[in-house]
Amino acid sequence: MHVRATTRPAAAVEAQWLAVGLFNGKDKDKDKDGGPIEPPAALRGTPLADLISKLQGSKDLGASVGDVTPVLGASGLAARGLTTFGLGSRDKFDPGAAYNAGVALARKLAARPRESVAVALPDAGDPSAIAPALIQGLIVGTRGTDLRKSEPARHPFGDLILVVPEELAIDLEAALRKGQVVGEAINLARDLANTPPSDKAPPALAGRFREVGREAGLEVEVWDEDRLRRERFGGLLGVAAGSDQPPAFVVLRHRGGDGPTTALVGKGVTFDSGGLSLKPSASMEDMKCDMTGGAVVLAALQAIARLASPVNVVGYVPMVENMTGGRALKLGDVLTHRNGKTVEVLNTDAEGRLILADALSYAVEHDPARVLDLATLTGACMVALGTKVAGLFSNDDPWADRVLAAARSVGERAWRLPLDADYLDGLKSGVADLKNVGGKWGGSITAAKFLEQFVGETPWAHLDIAGPSWADSDNSTRDAGGTGCFVRTLVALCDG
């Protein structure tokens, strides 16, 4: 898809479709009475302005985020068709709303091939943040989950044209570039999560990471099983023992300056049966997405490298299948991790923390300024926060605040949960340094407390993305399947 901008008046832009956003509640008195309301800025001064105003006032055109309505018989435009899309309340409009509005619009228009689509930049918020967010959403909305269908259900536009006011004082080239690069990175993370597990066993997924990383200009290392044994990755090797597929470990490096290094660690369980602590069949249906943390780390680093960000970021992704073969971990087995800590395994379905422990231990050995890990780690986090909010845990308040601020800046949602010292009591083992599960309560917290034992004094944060990483059903602003959540947050965090 070719993304470009124009400063021509919206009515004069030649395209197959022109899309104009609508705010609701802009004139509360008129809106309440059902009368005309102020038309969108892009159409003011045109014959269509009164029509759009009246249709919106009569509720024939929706303005909530997710609403998309074609306007039939529109005249006075160089474009062949006009559609409106909802932006929500003007006073609440932010990059998150722009992203969601873009997804909804693109999902509708991409149902058929479109040679060109022009979208008017909304006249609210900070345009340097709104423009890339809108483009990201438009790119994500053109990509469906139909990876193996004989006919695609969604079609990228030939040309995507952002219509901006001539007097707009922002770096349009940078905004367009960021929007396209980050949008494509989100789709990469989504595609990896949606890929069938038979096509992404650890060696195959590691090969894909190598290919994507090198194309983006990253330094890439891929470790095989022999290297993992030499490096004492006992947790990763223990989880891998039940699978015919060997584990892998991928290191991705972006060197963009002389400053401090941020380490990103992503869980890469390519399929999770639960091991001998076997999941019910229904609970396995979406376990191809249990490598989403790793996919998000790759996607964010791809975007950071393509944008030539002047930062230093290293990604670490342990990859494994959690299966039930004859050599599978048994309850009561004890593993020795990279940092020498021993762990009694009392639930083989709590495997993500076992592989992350090795990756975190290795990451902090290289003295990063800060570490962030992302993992589809616990169902308990979904019980606490639902499916749209990630749980954040940290041993460092300033670092946690930065992560939360980055998420808010792009419209993604995370909530900080406690990590008090007494939660460690539930992880005490009589035969080893730790056990891999706590008691009945606070499962997401004890999981995070387990991970904390492998980072030492390094500022560290953990995002449990089990909820927002996967959507069980479609709605107007997302597809069922992998969501690519927190790619935007990581790019903002590392650039900030």
Coordinates of C-alpha atoms in Angstrom, one line a residue:
M1 CA 0.0 0.0 0.0
H2 CA 1.3 3.4 -1.0
V3 CA 0.7 6.0 1.8
R4 CA 0.9 9.7 0.9
A5 CA -0.5 13.0 2.0
T6 CA -2.2 15.9 0.1
T7 CA -3.0 19.4 1.2
R8 CA -5.6 19.9 -1.5
P9 CA -9.2 20.6 -0.3
A10 CA -11.0 17.4 0.4
A11 CA -13.6 18.0 -2.2
A12 CA -10.9 18.3 -4.9
V13 CA -9.0 15.1 -4.0
E14 CA -9.4 12.5 -6.7
A15 CA -9.9 9.0 -5.2
Q16 CA -12.3 6.1 -5.4
W17 CA -13.5 6.9 -1.9
L18 CA -13.3 10.0 0.3
A19 CA -13.8 9.3 4.0
V20 CA -14.6 12.1 6.4
G21 CA -14.8 11.7 10.2
L22 CA -17.7 12.9 12.4
F23 CA -17.6 14.0 16.0
N24 CA -20.6 13.6 18.2
G25 CA -21.9 16.0 20.8
K26 CA -20.2 19.0 19.2
D27 CA -23.3 21.2 19.5
K28 CA -25.3 19.6 22.4
D29 CA -28.3 21.9 22.1
K30 CA -28.9 21.4 18.4
D31 CA -28.0 17.7 18.6
K32 CA -30.5 17.2 21.4
D33 CA -33.3 18.8 19.4
G34 CA -32.5 16.8 16.3
G35 CA -31.5 19.9 14.3
P36 CA -28.4 20.4 12.1
I37 CA -25.0 20.4 13.7
E38 CA -21.7 21.8 12.6
P39 CA -20.4 19.9 9.6
P40 CA -16.9 18.3 9.5
A41 CA -14.1 20.7 8.8
A42 CA -13.0 19.0 5.6
L43 CA -16.4 19.7 4.0
R44 CA -17.1 23.2 5.3
G45 CA -17.8 25.6 2.4
T46 CA -19.0 22.8 0.1
P47 CA -22.5 22.0 -1.0
L48 CA -22.3 18.7 1.0
A49 CA -21.7 20.4 4.3
D50 CA -25.4 21.1 4.9
L51 CA -26.4 17.6 3.9
I52 CA -23.9 15.9 6.2
S53 CA -24.9 18.3 9.0
K54 CA -28.6 17.5 8.6
L55 CA -28.1 13.7 8.3
Q56 CA -25.9 13.7 11.4
G57 CA -28.4 15.8 13.3
S58 CA -31.3 13.4 12.4
K59 CA -29.1 10.5 13.5
D60 CA -28.9 9.0 10.0
L61 CA -25.1 9.3 10.3
G62 CA -23.5 7.8 13.3
A63 CA -20.5 9.5 15.0
S64 CA -19.5 6.9 17.6
V65 CA -16.1 5.2 17.1
G66 CA -16.9 2.2 14.9
D67 CA -19.7 3.8 12.9
V68 CA -19.1 3.8 9.1
T69 CA -21.8 5.0 6.7
P70 CA -21.6 5.6 3.0
V71 CA -23.4 8.7 1.7
L72 CA -25.2 7.7 -1.5
G73 CA -25.5 10.2 -4.3
A74 CA -23.0 12.6 -3.0
S75 CA -22.1 15.3 -5.6
G76 CA -19.6 18.1 -5.8
L77 CA -16.6 15.9 -5.1
A78 CA -13.7 14.8 -7.2
A79 CA -13.8 11.5 -5.4
R80 CA -16.3 8.9 -6.8
G81 CA -17.8 8.1 -3.4
L82 CA -18.2 9.5 0.1
T83 CA -18.3 7.7 3.4
T84 CA -18.4 9.0 6.9
F85 CA -16.8 7.4 10.0
G86 CA -17.3 8.1 13.7
L87 CA -14.7 9.7 15.9
G88 CA -16.6 9.8 19.2
S89 CA -16.5 12.9 21.4
R90 CA -14.3 15.7 20.4
D91 CA -13.1 16.3 24.0
K92 CA -12.1 12.6 24.4
F93 CA -10.5 12.2 21.0
D94 CA -6.9 10.9 21.3
P95 CA -4.6 8.6 19.4
G96 CA -6.4 5.6 20.7
A97 CA -9.7 6.8 19.3
A98 CA -8.0 7.7 16.0
Y99 CA -6.5 4.2 15.7
N100 CA -9.8 2.5 16.4
A101 CA -11.7 4.7 14.0
G102 CA -9.2 3.9 11.3
V103 CA -9.5 0.2 11.9
A104 CA -13.3 0.4 11.7
L105 CA -13.2 2.4 8.5
A106 CA -10.7 0.2 6.8
R107 CA -12.5 -3.0 7.8
K108 CA -15.5 -1.7 5.8
L109 CA -13.8 -0.3 2.8
A110 CA -11.2 -3.2 2.4
A111 CA -14.0 -5.7 1.9
R112 CA -13.4 -5.0 -1.8
P113 CA -10.3 -4.0 -3.7
R114 CA -10.0 -0.2 -3.7
E115 CA -7.5 1.5 -6.0
S116 CA -7.4 4.7 -3.8
V117 CA -8.9 5.9 -0.5
A118 CA -8.6 9.4 0.8
V119 CA -9.1 10.1 4.5
A120 CA -9.5 13.6 6.0
L121 CA -7.4 14.1 9.0
P122 CA -9.7 15.0 11.9
D123 CA -9.4 18.6 13.2
A124 CA -8.9 17.7 16.9
G125 CA -6.0 16.6 19.2
D126 CA -2.3 16.8 18.4
P127 CA -2.1 16.2 14.7
S128 CA 1.5 14.9 15.0
A129 CA 0.1 12.1 17.2
I130 CA -3.3 11.7 15.5
A131 CA -2.0 11.4 12.0
P132 CA 0.2 8.3 12.6
A133 CA -2.4 6.7 14.8
L134 CA -5.1 7.0 12.2
I135 CA -2.8 5.6 9.5
Q136 CA -1.9 2.7 11.8
G137 CA -5.5 1.8 12.3
L138 CA -6.2 2.1 8.6
I139 CA -3.4 -0.3 7.8
V140 CA -4.4 -2.8 10.5
G141 CA -8.0 -2.7 9.3
T142 CA -7.1 -3.8 5.8
R143 CA -5.5 -7.0 7.1
G144 CA -7.9 -9.8 8.1
T145 CA -7.2 -13.2 9.8
D146 CA -7.7 -15.1 6.6
L147 CA -4.1 -16.5 6.4
R148 CA -5.1 -19.8 4.8
K149 CA -8.3 -18.9 2.9
S150 CA -8.2 -19.4 -0.9
E151 CA -9.7 -16.0 -1.4
P152 CA -8.8 -13.0 0.8
A153 CA -11.6 -11.3 2.7
R154 CA -9.7 -8.0 3.0
H155 CA -7.7 -6.1 0.4
P156 CA -5.0 -3.4 1.1
F157 CA -5.7 -0.1 -0.7
G158 CA -3.6 0.8 -3.7
D159 CA -3.2 4.3 -2.5
L160 CA -4.0 5.6 1.0
I161 CA -4.1 9.4 0.9
L162 CA -4.2 11.5 4.1
V163 CA -6.0 14.8 3.4
V164 CA -4.5 17.5 5.7
P165 CA -5.0 21.3 5.9
E166 CA -2.5 23.3 4.0
E167 CA -1.5 25.3 7.1
L168 CA -0.8 22.2 9.2
A169 CA 2.5 22.6 11.0
I170 CA 3.8 19.1 11.4
D171 CA 6.4 16.9 9.8
L172 CA 4.1 15.1 7.4
E173 CA 6.8 12.8 6.1
A174 CA 7.7 11.6 9.5
A175 CA 4.0 11.1 10.5
L176 CA 3.2 9.1 7.4
R177 CA 6.4 7.0 7.8
K178 CA 5.7 6.2 11.4
G179 CA 2.1 5.4 10.8
Q180 CA 2.9 3.0 8.0
V181 CA 5.8 1.3 9.7
V182 CA 4.1 0.8 13.0
G183 CA 0.8 -0.3 11.3
E184 CA 2.7 -2.9 9.3
A185 CA 4.5 -4.1 12.5
I186 CA 1.2 -4.6 14.3
N187 CA 0.0 -6.7 11.3
L188 CA 3.2 -8.7 11.6
A189 CA 2.5 -9.5 15.2
R190 CA -1.1 -10.4 14.4
D191 CA -0.1 -12.7 11.6
L192 CA 2.5 -14.5 13.7
A193 CA -0.1 -15.1 16.5
N194 CA -2.7 -16.3 13.9
T195 CA -0.3 -18.6 12.1
P196 CA -1.3 -22.3 12.7
P197 CA 0.9 -24.0 15.3
S198 CA 2.0 -26.7 12.9
D199 CA 3.7 -23.9 10.8
K200 CA 5.5 -22.2 13.7
A201 CA 7.3 -24.9 15.7
P202 CA 10.2 -23.2 17.6
P203 CA 12.9 -23.8 14.8
A204 CA 10.5 -22.5 12.1
L205 CA 9.5 -19.5 14.2
A206 CA 13.1 -18.7 15.0
G207 CA 13.9 -18.8 11.3
R208 CA 11.0 -16.4 10.6
F209 CA 12.4 -14.1 13.3
R210 CA 15.8 -14.2 11.7
E211 CA 14.4 -13.3 8.3
V212 CA 12.3 -10.4 9.5
G213 CA 15.0 -9.1 11.8
R214 CA 17.7 -9.1 9.2
E215 CA 15.4 -7.5 6.6
A216 CA 14.8 -4.7 9.1
G217 CA 18.5 -4.2 9.8
L218 CA 18.7 -5.9 13.2
E219 CA 21.5 -8.0 14.5
V220 CA 20.1 -11.5 15.0
E221 CA 21.3 -14.5 16.9
V222 CA 19.5 -17.8 17.0
W223 CA 20.5 -20.5 19.6
D224 CA 19.7 -24.2 19.1
E225 CA 19.3 -26.8 21.7
D226 CA 23.0 -27.6 22.1
R227 CA 23.8 -23.9 22.7
L228 CA 20.9 -23.7 25.2
R229 CA 22.4 -26.6 27.1
R230 CA 25.8 -24.9 27.2
E231 CA 24.2 -21.7 28.4
R232 CA 22.4 -23.5 31.2
F233 CA 18.8 -22.6 30.2
G234 CA 17.3 -25.3 32.4
G235 CA 13.8 -23.9 32.4
L236 CA 13.5 -23.7 28.6
L237 CA 15.0 -27.1 28.2
G238 CA 12.7 -28.6 30.9
V239 CA 9.6 -27.3 29.2
A240 CA 10.8 -28.5 25.8
A241 CA 11.4 -32.1 27.0
G242 CA 7.8 -33.1 26.2
S243 CA 7.9 -32.1 22.6
D244 CA 9.5 -33.6 19.5
Q245 CA 10.3 -30.0 18.4
P246 CA 13.5 -28.6 19.9
P247 CA 13.5 -25.2 21.6
A248 CA 15.2 -22.1 20.3
F249 CA 16.3 -18.7 21.7
V250 CA 16.4 -15.5 19.6
V251 CA 18.4 -12.4 20.4
L252 CA 17.5 -9.2 18.3
R253 CA 19.7 -6.1 18.6
H254 CA 19.1 -2.5 17.5
R255 CA 22.0 -0.2 18.1
G256 CA 20.9 3.3 17.4
G257 CA 23.1 5.5 19.6
D258 CA 25.4 5.8 22.6
G259 CA 22.7 5.9 25.3
P260 CA 21.5 3.2 27.7
T261 CA 20.0 -0.1 26.5
T262 CA 16.4 -1.2 27.0
A263 CA 15.9 -5.0 27.1
L264 CA 12.6 -6.4 25.9
V265 CA 11.8 -10.1 26.7
G266 CA 8.9 -11.9 25.1
K267 CA 7.3 -15.3 25.8
G268 CA 7.4 -17.6 22.8
V269 CA 5.4 -20.7 23.6
T270 CA 4.4 -21.7 20.1
F271 CA 1.7 -24.1 21.4
D272 CA 0.6 -24.7 24.9
S273 CA -1.2 -28.0 25.7
G274 CA -0.5 -27.5 29.4
G275 CA 1.9 -30.4 29.4
L276 CA 1.0 -33.2 31.9
S277 CA -1.2 -30.6 33.7
L278 CA -3.3 -30.9 30.5
K279 CA -5.6 -28.1 29.5
P280 CA -9.3 -28.9 28.6
S281 CA -9.7 -29.1 24.8
A282 CA -11.6 -25.8 24.6
S283 CA -8.8 -24.0 26.5
M284 CA -6.3 -25.1 23.8
E285 CA -8.2 -23.6 20.9
D286 CA -6.3 -20.3 21.0
M287 CA -3.0 -21.6 22.4
K288 CA -1.3 -20.8 19.0
C289 CA -1.2 -17.3 20.4
D290 CA 0.9 -18.1 23.4
M291 CA 3.9 -16.7 21.6
T292 CA 2.3 -13.2 21.3
G293 CA 4.8 -11.6 23.7
G294 CA 7.6 -12.7 21.5
A295 CA 5.8 -11.6 18.4
V296 CA 5.2 -8.2 19.9
V297 CA 8.9 -7.8 20.8
L298 CA 9.9 -8.7 17.2
A299 CA 7.3 -6.4 15.7
A300 CA 8.4 -3.5 17.9
L301 CA 12.0 -4.0 17.1
Q302 CA 11.3 -4.2 13.4
A303 CA 9.5 -0.8 13.6
I304 CA 12.2 0.8 15.7
A305 CA 14.9 -0.4 13.2
R306 CA 12.9 0.7 10.2
L307 CA 12.4 4.1 11.7
A308 CA 16.1 4.3 12.5
S309 CA 15.3 5.4 16.1
P310 CA 18.4 6.7 17.9
V311 CA 18.0 4.2 20.8
N312 CA 19.6 0.9 21.9
V313 CA 17.1 -1.9 22.3
V314 CA 17.7 -5.7 22.6
G315 CA 15.0 -8.3 22.3
Y316 CA 15.2 -11.8 23.9
V317 CA 12.6 -14.4 22.9
P318 CA 12.7 -18.0 24.3
M319 CA 10.7 -20.4 22.0
V320 CA 9.2 -23.8 23.0
E321 CA 6.3 -26.1 22.6
N322 CA 4.7 -27.3 25.8
M323 CA 3.6 -30.9 25.0
T324 CA 2.9 -34.2 26.7
G325 CA 5.6 -36.6 25.3
G326 CA 7.2 -39.4 27.2
R327 CA 10.0 -37.1 28.4
A328 CA 7.7 -34.3 29.5
L329 CA 8.2 -32.5 32.8
K330 CA 6.5 -34.3 35.8
L331 CA 5.0 -32.7 38.8
G332 CA 7.7 -32.7 41.4
D333 CA 10.6 -32.3 39.0
V334 CA 13.2 -29.7 39.9
L335 CA 14.8 -27.4 37.3
T336 CA 18.0 -25.4 37.6
H337 CA 17.8 -22.0 35.8
R338 CA 20.5 -19.8 34.2
N339 CA 21.1 -17.8 37.4
G340 CA 21.5 -21.0 39.5
K341 CA 18.1 -20.8 41.2
T342 CA 16.3 -24.2 41.5
V343 CA 12.5 -24.5 40.9
E344 CA 10.1 -27.3 41.9
V345 CA 7.5 -27.8 39.1
L346 CA 4.1 -28.3 40.6
N347 CA 2.1 -27.3 37.5
T348 CA 3.4 -27.9 34.0
D349 CA 0.8 -25.4 32.7
A350 CA 2.7 -22.7 34.4
E351 CA 5.5 -23.0 31.9
G352 CA 5.8 -19.4 30.6
R353 CA 7.5 -18.2 33.7
L354 CA 10.0 -21.1 33.5
I355 CA 11.2 -20.1 30.1
L356 CA 11.1 -16.3 30.9
A357 CA 13.2 -16.9 34.0
D358 CA 16.2 -18.0 31.9
A359 CA 15.7 -15.2 29.4
L360 CA 15.4 -12.6 32.1
S361 CA 18.5 -14.0 33.9
Y362 CA 20.5 -13.8 30.6
A363 CA 19.2 -10.3 29.8
V364 CA 20.2 -8.7 33.1
E365 CA 23.7 -10.2 32.8
H366 CA 24.3 -7.7 30.0
D367 CA 23.6 -4.7 32.3
P368 CA 20.6 -3.1 30.5
A369 CA 19.3 0.2 32.0
R370 CA 15.9 -1.4 32.3
V371 CA 13.9 -4.5 31.3
L372 CA 10.4 -5.1 30.2
D373 CA 8.9 -8.5 29.6
L374 CA 5.6 -9.3 27.9
A375 CA 3.7 -12.5 28.2
T376 CA 0.4 -14.2 27.8
L377 CA 1.1 -15.5 31.3
T378 CA -2.0 -16.0 33.4
G379 CA -5.8 -16.5 33.2
A380 CA -5.8 -15.0 36.7
C381 CA -4.9 -11.6 35.2
M382 CA -8.0 -11.8 33.0
V383 CA -10.1 -12.6 36.0
A384 CA -8.8 -9.5 37.7
L385 CA -8.8 -7.0 34.8
G386 CA -10.9 -8.5 32.0
T387 CA -9.9 -9.1 28.5
K388 CA -9.0 -5.5 27.4
V389 CA -6.5 -4.4 30.1
A390 CA -3.0 -5.8 30.7
G391 CA -1.6 -6.2 34.2
L392 CA 1.6 -4.3 35.0
F393 CA 4.0 -5.3 37.7
S394 CA 7.3 -3.6 38.5
N395 CA 10.1 -3.4 41.0
D396 CA 10.8 0.2 40.0
D397 CA 8.2 3.1 40.3
P398 CA 9.8 5.4 37.7
W399 CA 10.0 2.6 35.1
A400 CA 6.5 1.5 35.8
D401 CA 5.3 5.1 35.3
R402 CA 7.1 5.3 32.0
V403 CA 5.4 2.2 30.7
L404 CA 2.0 3.3 31.8
A405 CA 2.5 6.7 30.2
A406 CA 3.6 5.2 26.9
A407 CA 0.5 3.0 26.9
R408 CA -1.8 5.9 27.6
S409 CA -0.1 8.0 24.9
V410 CA -1.2 5.5 22.2
G411 CA -4.5 4.5 23.7
E412 CA -3.6 1.1 25.0
R413 CA -4.7 0.0 28.5
A414 CA -2.6 -1.4 31.4
W415 CA -3.2 -1.3 35.1
R416 CA -0.5 -1.6 37.8
L417 CA -1.0 -4.4 40.3
P418 CA 0.8 -4.9 43.6
L419 CA 4.0 -6.9 44.1
D420 CA 4.5 -6.8 47.8
A421 CA 7.2 -8.9 49.5
D422 CA 4.8 -11.3 51.3
Y423 CA 3.5 -12.7 48.0
L424 CA 6.8 -14.5 47.8
D425 CA 5.7 -16.7 50.7
G426 CA 3.4 -18.6 48.4
L427 CA 6.3 -19.7 46.2
K428 CA 8.4 -21.3 49.0
S429 CA 9.4 -24.9 48.3
G430 CA 10.6 -27.5 50.7
V431 CA 13.0 -29.0 48.2
A432 CA 14.1 -26.1 46.0
D433 CA 14.6 -22.4 46.0
L434 CA 11.1 -21.8 44.6
K435 CA 8.1 -23.6 43.3
N436 CA 6.5 -22.5 40.0
V437 CA 3.0 -21.8 41.4
G438 CA 1.6 -20.1 44.4
G439 CA -1.7 -20.8 46.2
K440 CA -5.3 -20.4 45.0
W441 CA -5.4 -16.6 45.1
G442 CA -3.6 -13.8 43.3
G443 CA -2.2 -16.0 40.5
S444 CA -1.1 -13.2 38.3
I445 CA 0.8 -11.6 41.2
T446 CA 2.6 -14.7 42.3
A447 CA 3.6 -15.3 38.7
A448 CA 5.1 -11.8 38.5
K449 CA 6.7 -12.4 41.9
F450 CA 8.3 -15.5 40.5
L451 CA 9.8 -13.6 37.6
E452 CA 11.1 -10.9 39.9
Q453 CA 13.5 -13.4 41.4
F454 CA 15.4 -13.5 38.1
V455 CA 16.1 -9.8 37.5
G456 CA 18.1 -8.8 40.6
E457 CA 18.3 -5.0 41.1
T458 CA 17.7 -4.1 37.5
P459 CA 14.6 -1.9 36.9
W460 CA 12.1 -4.3 35.6
A461 CA 8.5 -4.3 34.5
H462 CA 6.2 -7.2 33.5
L463 CA 3.1 -6.9 31.3
D464 CA 0.7 -9.8 31.5
I465 CA -1.1 -9.5 28.2
A466 CA -3.2 -12.6 28.4
G467 CA -6.4 -10.6 28.0
P468 CA -5.8 -8.0 25.3
S469 CA -3.6 -10.3 23.2
W470 CA -6.5 -12.2 21.7
A471 CA -10.0 -11.4 20.7
D472 CA -12.6 -14.2 20.8
S473 CA -15.0 -12.4 18.4
D474 CA -15.1 -9.6 15.9
N475 CA -16.4 -6.1 16.6
S476 CA -16.3 -2.9 14.6
T477 CA -12.8 -2.0 15.6
R478 CA -11.0 -5.4 15.7
D479 CA -10.9 -8.8 14.2
A480 CA -11.2 -12.1 16.2
G481 CA -7.7 -13.5 16.7
G482 CA -4.4 -12.0 17.5
T483 CA -4.6 -8.2 18.2
G484 CA -0.9 -7.1 18.0
C485 CA -1.4 -5.3 21.3
F486 CA 1.3 -3.2 22.8
V487 CA 3.5 -2.9 19.6
R488 CA 2.4 0.8 19.7
T489 CA 3.3 1.1 23.4
L490 CA 6.8 -0.4 23.0
V491 CA 7.6 1.9 20.1
A492 CA 6.5 4.9 22.1
L493 CA 8.3 3.7 25.2
C494 CA 11.6 3.1 23.4
D495 CA 11.4 6.4 21.5
G496 CA 10.4 8.3 24.6

